[in-house]
Amino acid sequence: MYNVMSPKAEEFISHEEILDSLEYGEKNKENRELIDRILAKARERRGLSHREAMVLLDCELEDKIQEIFALAEQIKKDFYGNRIVMFAPLYLSNYCVNGCEYCPYHAKNKHIARKKLTQEEIVKEVTALQDMGHKRLALEAGEDPVHNPIEYILECIHTIYGIRHKNGAIRRVNVNIAATTVENYRKLKEAGIGTYILFQETYHRESYEKLHPTGPKHDYAYHTEAMDRAMEGGIDDVGLGVLFGLNNYRYDFAGILMHAEHLEAYKGVGPHTISVPRLRRADDIDPDAFDNGITDETFARIVACIRIAVPYTGMIVSTRESQSCREKVLHLGISQISGGSRTSVGGYAGPEPEEENSAQFDVSDNRTLDQVVKWLMEMDYVPSFCTACYREGRTGDRFMTLLKSGQIVNCCHPNALMTLKEYLEDYAAEETKAIGDKLIEKELDVITNPKVKEKVVDYLKNIHNGQRDFRF
Ligand code: SAM
């Protein structure tokens, strides 16, 4: 039934509908009665339409704004508990034929160091990532059919999954590469990727075309329809995102929710994740030149309103954001964060020589993974290195079913505690371990099924004997 007559980009991201939604939000930003009705619907935890969410984003009634934040926080707790999934990006290559105006990898940049990891270098980088404690990676690459063809990406994935170092292993590889063909998506699926991530950058067609003046990425429809092709190729976990700062944030907020609605309606499952990257300073990029920057307050409101509008979709914030900003949005709906990230091609195994800067952008949160893990636990979050769902076949709508069943406490929570314990045992600093062990002890009480709890307690004891990777 799904896939039949899937609409084209200009239909599912209708410019007119977005303009009408913006007008609707603006007109109703002080409409207390309507805002109350929308909040009542949101409390049912089945999400909101893009128009309804727009009203909450625009709302100017102070008491209602506080209600919006409180509801986002509650939904976050109900659906994701206090678990935060950890990951790191791995940049494979910054060769790129596109002309993206905001990205220092654009083809006209002749002074940035161009690099592409060899398979030997990948082994070194991934070994270093395993030594930090990472189990989940997001692969990043520029678009270049000569330097980074799909065969190269597939070879890298194969290499990464094969690396075993001490108790380390990368158990889930997510991929963020340029829009491609159904055939290539099928190959990525066969290579065992987790989520396919592609940021739309902006849903505003005219701005999109200006921001991508040259290269294959210029094609708005091809880019916007990429997730439909990915799903046709068998990938059912897809990750959306816009790059905030490029275009009017209200327009892109409506656009991303319409994209999610489209996937749900025509593919039977909404996006697995939504990322909320903000434009950062980079080699020859000045974010202030784009004129659409958003404040931390607006950023927090966006996160809260996405959380309320699509409660079943995970939300990712990267090290583009500072510690304090991350702290603020974690409460409001973020379920995954990166830690200890490098945005250069190479840089985990050893620092890049200064004269060879290949970084995509400056990160704001420069802490090590261990510092991030400790910080999370001090705020009573459970950093999770879990990758079980996709390895147990719980992707797409099967993952959503689990989320909706309320059985997360007997599945995700045990997995989070067991993978955290693995981290503490194998990689954590002494102080981090002490805090973590106490936290795990306390968090065992969240598990409601006595048999599950018994198995977890047993596994936690056996970790000392070298046992690893037990999961529900
Ligand atoms: N080449 C692929 C593509 O075109 O989608 C992969 C993307 S790139 C490695 C990952 C993302 O980084 C981009 O989609 C973009 O949103 C983001 N990005 C690019 N330049 C940035 C900057 N200056 N600050 C923050 N994020 C940036």
Coordinates of C-alpha atoms and ligand atoms in Angstrom, one line a residue:
M1 CA 0.0 0.0 0.0
Y2 CA 2.8 2.4 0.9
N3 CA 5.0 3.8 -1.8
V4 CA 2.0 4.0 -4.1
M5 CA 1.9 7.4 -5.8
S6 CA 4.2 9.0 -3.3
P7 CA 4.0 12.8 -3.9
K8 CA 6.9 14.8 -5.3
A9 CA 9.0 17.3 -3.2
E10 CA 7.0 20.3 -4.3
E11 CA 3.8 18.6 -3.1
F12 CA 4.8 17.3 0.3
I13 CA 6.8 20.4 1.0
S14 CA 4.3 22.8 -0.4
H15 CA 5.5 26.4 -0.3
E16 CA 2.0 27.7 -0.1
E17 CA 1.1 25.5 2.8
I18 CA 4.2 26.6 4.7
L19 CA 3.3 30.2 4.1
D20 CA -0.2 29.6 5.3
S21 CA 1.1 27.9 8.4
L22 CA 3.4 30.8 9.2
E23 CA 0.5 33.1 8.9
Y24 CA -1.7 30.8 11.0
G25 CA 1.1 30.8 13.7
E26 CA 1.5 34.5 13.6
K27 CA -2.3 35.1 13.8
N28 CA -2.8 32.8 16.7
K29 CA 0.3 33.5 18.8
E30 CA -1.9 35.0 21.5
N31 CA -5.0 32.9 21.0
R32 CA -5.3 31.4 24.4
E33 CA -8.3 29.2 23.6
L34 CA -6.6 27.6 20.6
I35 CA -3.3 27.2 22.4
D36 CA -5.1 25.4 25.2
R37 CA -6.8 23.1 22.8
I38 CA -3.5 22.3 21.1
L39 CA -1.8 21.7 24.4
A40 CA -4.7 19.4 25.4
K41 CA -4.2 17.4 22.2
A42 CA -0.4 17.3 22.7
R43 CA -1.0 15.8 26.2
E44 CA -2.4 12.8 24.5
R45 CA 1.1 12.2 23.3
R46 CA 0.2 11.3 19.7
G47 CA 1.8 14.3 18.2
L48 CA 0.6 17.5 16.5
S49 CA 0.2 18.7 12.9
H50 CA 2.8 21.2 11.6
R51 CA 0.2 23.9 11.8
E52 CA -0.6 23.2 15.5
A53 CA 3.1 23.0 16.3
M54 CA 3.6 26.3 14.5
V55 CA 1.2 28.0 16.9
L56 CA 3.2 26.6 19.9
L57 CA 6.4 27.8 18.3
D58 CA 5.0 31.3 17.8
C59 CA 3.1 31.5 21.2
E60 CA 3.7 34.8 23.0
L61 CA 1.7 34.1 26.2
E62 CA 4.3 33.7 29.0
D63 CA 2.3 31.2 31.1
K64 CA 1.6 29.1 28.0
I65 CA 5.3 29.1 27.0
Q66 CA 6.1 27.7 30.4
E67 CA 3.5 25.0 29.8
I68 CA 5.0 24.2 26.5
F69 CA 8.4 23.7 28.0
A70 CA 7.0 21.6 30.9
L71 CA 5.1 19.4 28.5
A72 CA 8.1 18.8 26.3
E73 CA 10.1 17.8 29.4
Q74 CA 7.3 15.5 30.5
I75 CA 7.0 13.8 27.1
K76 CA 10.7 13.4 27.0
K77 CA 10.7 11.6 30.4
D78 CA 7.7 9.4 29.5
F79 CA 9.1 8.3 26.1
Y80 CA 12.9 8.3 26.7
G81 CA 13.3 8.2 30.4
N82 CA 16.6 9.7 31.5
R83 CA 18.6 7.7 28.9
I84 CA 20.9 9.6 26.5
V85 CA 22.4 7.7 23.7
M86 CA 26.0 8.4 22.9
F87 CA 27.8 8.6 19.5
A88 CA 30.7 10.1 17.7
P89 CA 31.1 11.4 14.1
L90 CA 33.8 9.9 11.9
Y91 CA 34.8 12.0 8.9
L92 CA 36.0 9.8 6.1
S93 CA 36.8 12.3 3.4
N94 CA 36.4 16.0 2.8
Y95 CA 36.7 15.8 -1.0
C96 CA 33.6 17.5 -2.3
V97 CA 32.3 18.6 -5.7
N98 CA 29.5 20.7 -4.3
G99 CA 29.4 24.5 -3.8
C100 CA 27.6 24.7 -0.5
E101 CA 28.0 28.3 0.6
Y102 CA 28.1 27.5 4.4
C103 CA 30.5 24.5 4.3
P104 CA 34.3 24.9 4.1
Y105 CA 34.4 21.6 2.1
H106 CA 32.9 23.5 -1.0
A107 CA 34.8 22.8 -4.2
K108 CA 36.2 26.3 -4.6
N109 CA 38.0 26.2 -1.2
K110 CA 41.5 25.6 -2.4
H111 CA 43.4 26.1 0.9
I112 CA 41.6 23.6 3.2
A113 CA 43.6 20.4 3.5
R114 CA 41.8 17.7 1.5
K115 CA 42.0 14.3 3.1
K116 CA 40.5 10.9 2.6
L117 CA 41.2 8.1 5.2
T118 CA 42.8 4.9 3.9
Q119 CA 41.6 1.7 5.3
E120 CA 44.7 1.5 7.5
E121 CA 43.9 5.0 8.8
I122 CA 40.4 3.9 9.5
V123 CA 41.7 1.1 11.7
K124 CA 43.7 3.7 13.7
E125 CA 40.8 6.1 14.0
V126 CA 38.3 3.5 15.0
T127 CA 40.7 1.9 17.4
A128 CA 41.1 5.3 19.1
L129 CA 37.3 5.7 19.1
Q130 CA 36.9 2.2 20.7
D131 CA 39.5 3.2 23.3
M132 CA 37.4 6.2 24.2
G133 CA 34.4 3.8 24.7
H134 CA 32.3 4.6 21.6
K135 CA 30.1 1.9 20.1
R136 CA 28.1 4.0 17.7
L137 CA 29.4 6.1 14.8
A138 CA 28.0 8.5 12.3
L139 CA 30.1 8.4 9.1
E140 CA 30.5 11.8 7.4
A141 CA 31.8 12.4 3.9
G142 CA 31.8 15.1 1.2
E143 CA 30.2 14.3 -2.2
D144 CA 32.7 13.3 -4.8
P145 CA 32.0 10.4 -7.2
V146 CA 35.8 10.0 -8.0
H147 CA 37.3 10.2 -4.5
N148 CA 34.3 9.0 -2.4
P149 CA 32.3 6.7 -4.6
I150 CA 29.8 4.4 -2.8
E151 CA 32.3 1.5 -3.1
Y152 CA 34.7 3.5 -0.9
I153 CA 31.9 4.1 1.7
L154 CA 30.9 0.4 1.7
E155 CA 34.5 -0.6 2.1
C156 CA 34.9 1.7 5.1
I157 CA 31.7 0.3 6.7
H158 CA 33.0 -3.2 6.2
T159 CA 36.4 -2.3 7.8
I160 CA 34.8 -0.5 10.7
Y161 CA 32.5 -3.4 11.6
G162 CA 35.5 -5.8 11.5
I163 CA 37.7 -3.9 14.0
R164 CA 38.0 -5.6 17.4
H165 CA 40.3 -4.1 19.9
K166 CA 40.3 -5.3 23.5
N167 CA 36.6 -5.3 24.5
G168 CA 35.8 -2.7 21.9
A169 CA 33.5 -2.9 18.9
I170 CA 31.6 -0.5 16.8
R171 CA 28.1 -2.0 16.9
R172 CA 26.1 0.5 14.9
V173 CA 27.3 2.6 11.9
N174 CA 25.0 5.4 10.9
V175 CA 25.8 7.2 7.6
N176 CA 25.5 10.8 6.6
I177 CA 26.4 11.0 3.0
A178 CA 24.9 12.9 0.1
A179 CA 21.6 12.0 -1.5
T180 CA 22.0 9.0 -3.8
T181 CA 20.2 6.4 -5.8
V182 CA 17.8 3.6 -4.6
E183 CA 20.4 1.1 -5.7
N184 CA 23.1 2.7 -3.5
Y185 CA 20.8 2.9 -0.6
R186 CA 20.1 -0.8 -1.0
K187 CA 23.9 -1.4 -0.9
L188 CA 24.2 0.7 2.3
K189 CA 21.3 -1.4 3.8
E190 CA 23.1 -4.6 2.9
A191 CA 26.3 -3.3 4.5
G192 CA 24.4 -3.1 7.8
I193 CA 24.0 0.6 8.4
G194 CA 21.8 1.8 11.2
T195 CA 20.3 5.2 10.3
Y196 CA 20.7 7.0 7.0
I197 CA 21.0 10.7 7.9
L198 CA 20.7 13.5 5.5
F199 CA 20.1 17.1 6.4
Q200 CA 17.8 19.1 4.2
E201 CA 19.8 22.3 5.2
T202 CA 16.7 24.4 4.3
Y203 CA 13.3 23.5 2.9
H204 CA 13.0 26.9 1.2
R205 CA 13.5 26.0 -2.4
E206 CA 14.8 29.4 -3.6
S207 CA 17.2 29.8 -0.7
Y208 CA 18.3 26.2 -1.1
E209 CA 19.2 26.7 -4.7
K210 CA 21.2 29.9 -3.9
L211 CA 23.0 28.2 -1.0
H212 CA 23.9 25.3 -3.3
P213 CA 24.8 27.1 -6.5
T214 CA 26.9 24.3 -8.1
G215 CA 27.2 20.5 -8.0
P216 CA 24.7 17.7 -7.7
K217 CA 23.4 19.0 -4.4
H218 CA 21.9 22.0 -6.3
D219 CA 19.0 19.7 -7.3
Y220 CA 16.4 20.5 -4.6
A221 CA 13.9 17.8 -5.6
Y222 CA 16.5 15.1 -5.8
H223 CA 17.8 16.1 -2.3
T224 CA 14.3 16.4 -0.8
E225 CA 13.1 13.1 -2.1
A226 CA 16.2 11.2 -0.9
M227 CA 14.5 9.7 2.1
D228 CA 11.8 8.2 -0.1
R229 CA 14.5 6.6 -2.2
A230 CA 16.4 5.4 1.0
M231 CA 13.2 3.8 2.2
E232 CA 12.6 2.2 -1.2
G233 CA 16.1 0.8 -0.9
G234 CA 15.1 -0.9 2.3
I235 CA 16.5 1.6 4.9
D236 CA 13.7 2.2 7.4
D237 CA 15.5 4.3 9.9
V238 CA 16.1 7.7 8.4
G239 CA 17.3 10.9 10.1
L240 CA 16.1 14.4 9.1
G241 CA 17.7 17.8 10.0
V242 CA 17.9 21.4 8.9
L243 CA 20.9 23.6 9.4
F244 CA 19.5 26.4 11.5
G245 CA 21.0 29.8 10.7
L246 CA 20.7 29.4 6.9
N247 CA 17.1 30.4 6.4
N248 CA 14.1 31.6 8.4
Y249 CA 13.8 29.1 11.3
R250 CA 10.0 29.2 11.3
Y251 CA 9.9 28.2 7.6
D252 CA 12.2 25.3 8.2
F253 CA 10.4 24.2 11.4
A254 CA 7.2 23.8 9.4
G255 CA 9.1 22.1 6.6
I256 CA 10.7 19.5 8.7
L257 CA 7.4 18.5 10.3
M258 CA 5.8 18.3 6.9
H259 CA 8.6 16.0 5.8
A260 CA 8.0 13.8 8.8
E261 CA 4.2 13.8 8.1
H262 CA 5.0 12.8 4.5
L263 CA 7.2 9.8 5.6
E264 CA 4.6 8.7 8.0
A265 CA 1.8 8.9 5.5
Y266 CA 3.5 7.4 2.5
K267 CA 6.2 5.1 4.0
G268 CA 4.3 4.0 7.1
V269 CA 6.9 5.2 9.5
G270 CA 8.2 8.7 10.4
P271 CA 11.8 9.7 10.8
H272 CA 13.9 7.8 13.4
T273 CA 15.7 11.0 14.4
I274 CA 15.7 14.7 13.8
S275 CA 18.9 16.6 14.2
V276 CA 19.0 20.3 15.1
P277 CA 22.4 21.5 13.9
R278 CA 23.2 25.2 14.0
L279 CA 25.6 26.9 11.6
R280 CA 29.1 27.3 13.0
R281 CA 32.2 29.2 12.2
A282 CA 34.5 27.2 9.9
D283 CA 37.6 27.6 7.8
D284 CA 36.3 30.2 5.3
I285 CA 32.8 30.5 6.7
D286 CA 31.4 33.3 8.8
P287 CA 28.0 32.4 10.3
D288 CA 27.1 36.1 10.7
A289 CA 27.2 36.5 7.0
F290 CA 23.9 34.4 6.8
D291 CA 21.7 36.7 8.8
N292 CA 19.4 34.0 10.1
G293 CA 21.1 33.1 13.3
I294 CA 18.8 32.1 16.2
T295 CA 19.2 32.7 19.9
D296 CA 19.6 29.9 22.5
E297 CA 16.1 30.7 23.7
T298 CA 14.6 30.2 20.2
F299 CA 16.7 27.1 19.8
A300 CA 15.3 25.7 23.0
R301 CA 11.7 26.5 21.9
I302 CA 12.4 24.7 18.6
V303 CA 13.6 21.6 20.4
A304 CA 10.6 21.6 22.8
C305 CA 8.1 22.0 20.0
I306 CA 9.6 19.3 17.9
R307 CA 9.5 17.0 21.0
I308 CA 5.8 17.7 21.4
A309 CA 5.0 17.4 17.7
V310 CA 6.8 14.1 17.0
P311 CA 7.1 12.3 20.4
Y312 CA 8.3 9.1 18.7
T313 CA 11.2 10.6 16.9
G314 CA 14.6 10.7 18.6
M315 CA 16.4 14.1 18.7
I316 CA 20.1 14.7 18.3
V317 CA 22.3 17.6 19.4
S318 CA 26.0 17.6 18.5
T319 CA 29.1 19.3 19.8
R320 CA 28.3 22.3 17.6
E321 CA 26.5 23.4 20.8
S322 CA 28.2 24.4 24.0
Q323 CA 27.9 22.6 27.3
S324 CA 25.4 25.0 28.7
C325 CA 23.2 25.0 25.6
R326 CA 23.3 21.2 25.5
E327 CA 22.4 21.1 29.2
K328 CA 19.3 23.3 28.5
V329 CA 18.0 21.3 25.6
L330 CA 18.6 17.8 27.1
H331 CA 15.7 18.4 29.4
L332 CA 13.4 19.4 26.6
G333 CA 13.7 16.5 24.3
I334 CA 17.1 15.5 23.2
S335 CA 17.7 11.7 23.2
Q336 CA 21.2 11.4 21.5
I337 CA 24.3 13.4 21.8
S338 CA 27.9 13.2 20.5
G339 CA 30.9 13.4 22.8
G340 CA 34.6 13.8 22.3
S341 CA 34.0 14.6 18.6
R342 CA 36.5 15.6 16.0
T343 CA 35.2 17.2 12.8
S344 CA 38.5 16.8 10.9
V345 CA 39.4 13.9 8.6
G346 CA 41.6 12.0 11.0
G347 CA 42.2 13.4 14.5
Y348 CA 41.0 10.7 16.9
A349 CA 44.3 8.7 16.7
G350 CA 46.4 11.8 17.1
P351 CA 45.9 15.6 16.7
E352 CA 46.0 17.0 13.2
P353 CA 49.0 19.2 12.4
E354 CA 47.9 22.8 12.6
E355 CA 48.9 23.6 9.0
E356 CA 46.7 20.7 7.8
N357 CA 43.4 21.8 9.1
S358 CA 40.7 19.7 7.5
A359 CA 37.9 20.4 10.0
Q360 CA 34.3 21.0 8.8
F361 CA 33.5 23.4 11.6
D362 CA 34.6 24.5 15.1
V363 CA 33.0 22.5 17.9
S364 CA 31.8 24.3 21.0
D365 CA 31.9 21.4 23.3
N366 CA 35.5 20.3 23.5
R367 CA 35.2 17.9 26.4
T368 CA 36.4 14.3 26.3
L369 CA 33.8 11.5 26.1
D370 CA 34.5 10.6 29.7
Q371 CA 33.9 14.2 30.9
V372 CA 30.6 14.2 29.0
V373 CA 29.6 10.9 30.5
K374 CA 30.4 12.1 34.0
W375 CA 28.5 15.4 33.4
L376 CA 25.4 13.5 32.3
M377 CA 25.5 11.2 35.2
E378 CA 25.9 14.1 37.7
M379 CA 22.6 15.4 36.3
D380 CA 21.0 11.9 36.8
Y381 CA 21.0 11.0 33.1
V382 CA 22.0 7.5 32.1
P383 CA 24.5 7.7 29.2
S384 CA 23.6 4.7 27.0
F385 CA 25.9 2.9 24.5
C386 CA 23.1 0.7 23.5
T387 CA 22.8 -0.4 19.8
A388 CA 20.4 -3.3 20.4
C389 CA 17.3 -2.2 18.6
Y390 CA 18.7 -2.3 15.1
R391 CA 20.7 -5.5 15.8
E392 CA 17.6 -7.2 17.1
G393 CA 15.6 -6.1 14.0
R394 CA 13.7 -3.4 15.9
T395 CA 13.9 -0.8 13.2
G396 CA 11.3 1.4 11.5
D397 CA 7.8 0.7 12.7
R398 CA 8.9 -2.2 14.9
F399 CA 11.0 0.3 17.0
M400 CA 8.0 2.6 17.1
T401 CA 5.8 -0.2 18.3
L402 CA 8.2 -0.8 21.2
L403 CA 8.2 2.8 22.1
K404 CA 4.4 2.9 22.0
S405 CA 4.0 -0.3 24.1
G406 CA 5.5 1.2 27.2
Q407 CA 7.9 -1.7 27.5
I408 CA 10.9 0.5 27.2
V409 CA 11.6 0.2 30.9
N410 CA 12.1 -3.5 30.4
C411 CA 14.1 -3.2 27.2
C412 CA 15.9 0.1 26.6
H413 CA 16.6 0.8 30.3
P414 CA 18.2 -2.6 31.0
N415 CA 20.3 -2.2 27.8
A416 CA 21.3 1.3 28.7
L417 CA 22.5 0.2 32.2
M418 CA 24.4 -2.8 30.9
T419 CA 26.2 -0.9 28.2
L420 CA 26.9 1.9 30.7
K421 CA 28.4 -0.7 33.0
E422 CA 30.6 -2.0 30.1
Y423 CA 31.8 1.6 29.5
L424 CA 32.6 2.1 33.2
E425 CA 34.4 -1.2 33.4
D426 CA 36.5 -0.8 30.3
Y427 CA 37.1 3.0 29.8
A428 CA 35.9 5.3 32.6
A429 CA 38.2 7.3 34.8
E430 CA 38.0 6.3 38.5
E431 CA 35.8 9.1 39.6
T432 CA 33.4 8.6 36.6
K433 CA 33.2 4.9 37.5
A434 CA 32.3 5.6 41.1
I435 CA 29.5 7.9 40.1
G436 CA 28.3 5.5 37.5
D437 CA 28.2 2.4 39.7
K438 CA 26.0 4.3 42.2
L439 CA 23.7 5.5 39.5
I440 CA 23.3 2.0 38.1
E441 CA 22.4 0.7 41.5
K442 CA 19.7 3.3 41.8
E443 CA 18.4 2.9 38.2
L444 CA 17.9 -0.9 38.5
D445 CA 14.6 0.0 40.4
V446 CA 13.2 1.5 37.2
I447 CA 13.0 -2.0 35.7
T448 CA 9.6 -3.4 36.5
N449 CA 9.8 -7.0 35.2
P450 CA 11.5 -9.1 38.0
K451 CA 12.9 -11.7 35.5
V452 CA 14.5 -9.0 33.4
K453 CA 15.9 -7.3 36.5
E454 CA 17.4 -10.6 37.6
K455 CA 19.1 -11.1 34.3
V456 CA 20.5 -7.6 34.3
V457 CA 21.9 -8.0 37.9
D458 CA 23.4 -11.3 36.8
Y459 CA 25.0 -9.7 33.8
L460 CA 26.4 -6.8 35.7
K461 CA 28.1 -9.2 38.1
N462 CA 29.6 -11.2 35.2
I463 CA 31.1 -8.2 33.5
H464 CA 34.1 -8.7 35.7
N465 CA 34.6 -12.0 34.0
G466 CA 34.9 -10.5 30.6
Q467 CA 31.3 -11.1 29.5
R468 CA 30.1 -8.5 27.0
D469 CA 27.3 -7.5 24.7
F470 CA 24.3 -9.1 26.3
R471 CA 21.1 -7.4 25.2
F472 CA 17.4 -7.5 25.2
Ligands
SAM1 N1 28.0 15.7 2.0 C1 26.9 15.2 2.7 C2 25.7 16.1 2.4 O1 25.8 16.9 1.5 O2 24.6 15.9 3.0 C3 27.2 15.0 4.1 C4 27.0 16.2 5.0 S1 28.2 17.0 5.9 C5 29.6 16.1 6.2 C6 27.2 17.0 7.4 C7 26.4 18.3 7.7 O3 27.2 19.3 8.2 C8 25.8 19.0 6.5 O4 24.6 18.4 6.1 C9 25.6 20.4 7.1 O5 24.2 20.6 7.6 C10 26.5 20.5 8.2 N2 27.4 21.6 8.0 C11 28.1 22.0 7.0 N3 28.8 23.2 7.2 C12 28.6 23.5 8.5 C13 29.0 24.6 9.3 N4 29.7 25.6 8.9 N5 28.5 24.6 10.6 C14 27.7 23.6 11.1 N6 27.3 22.6 10.3 C15 27.7 22.5 9.0

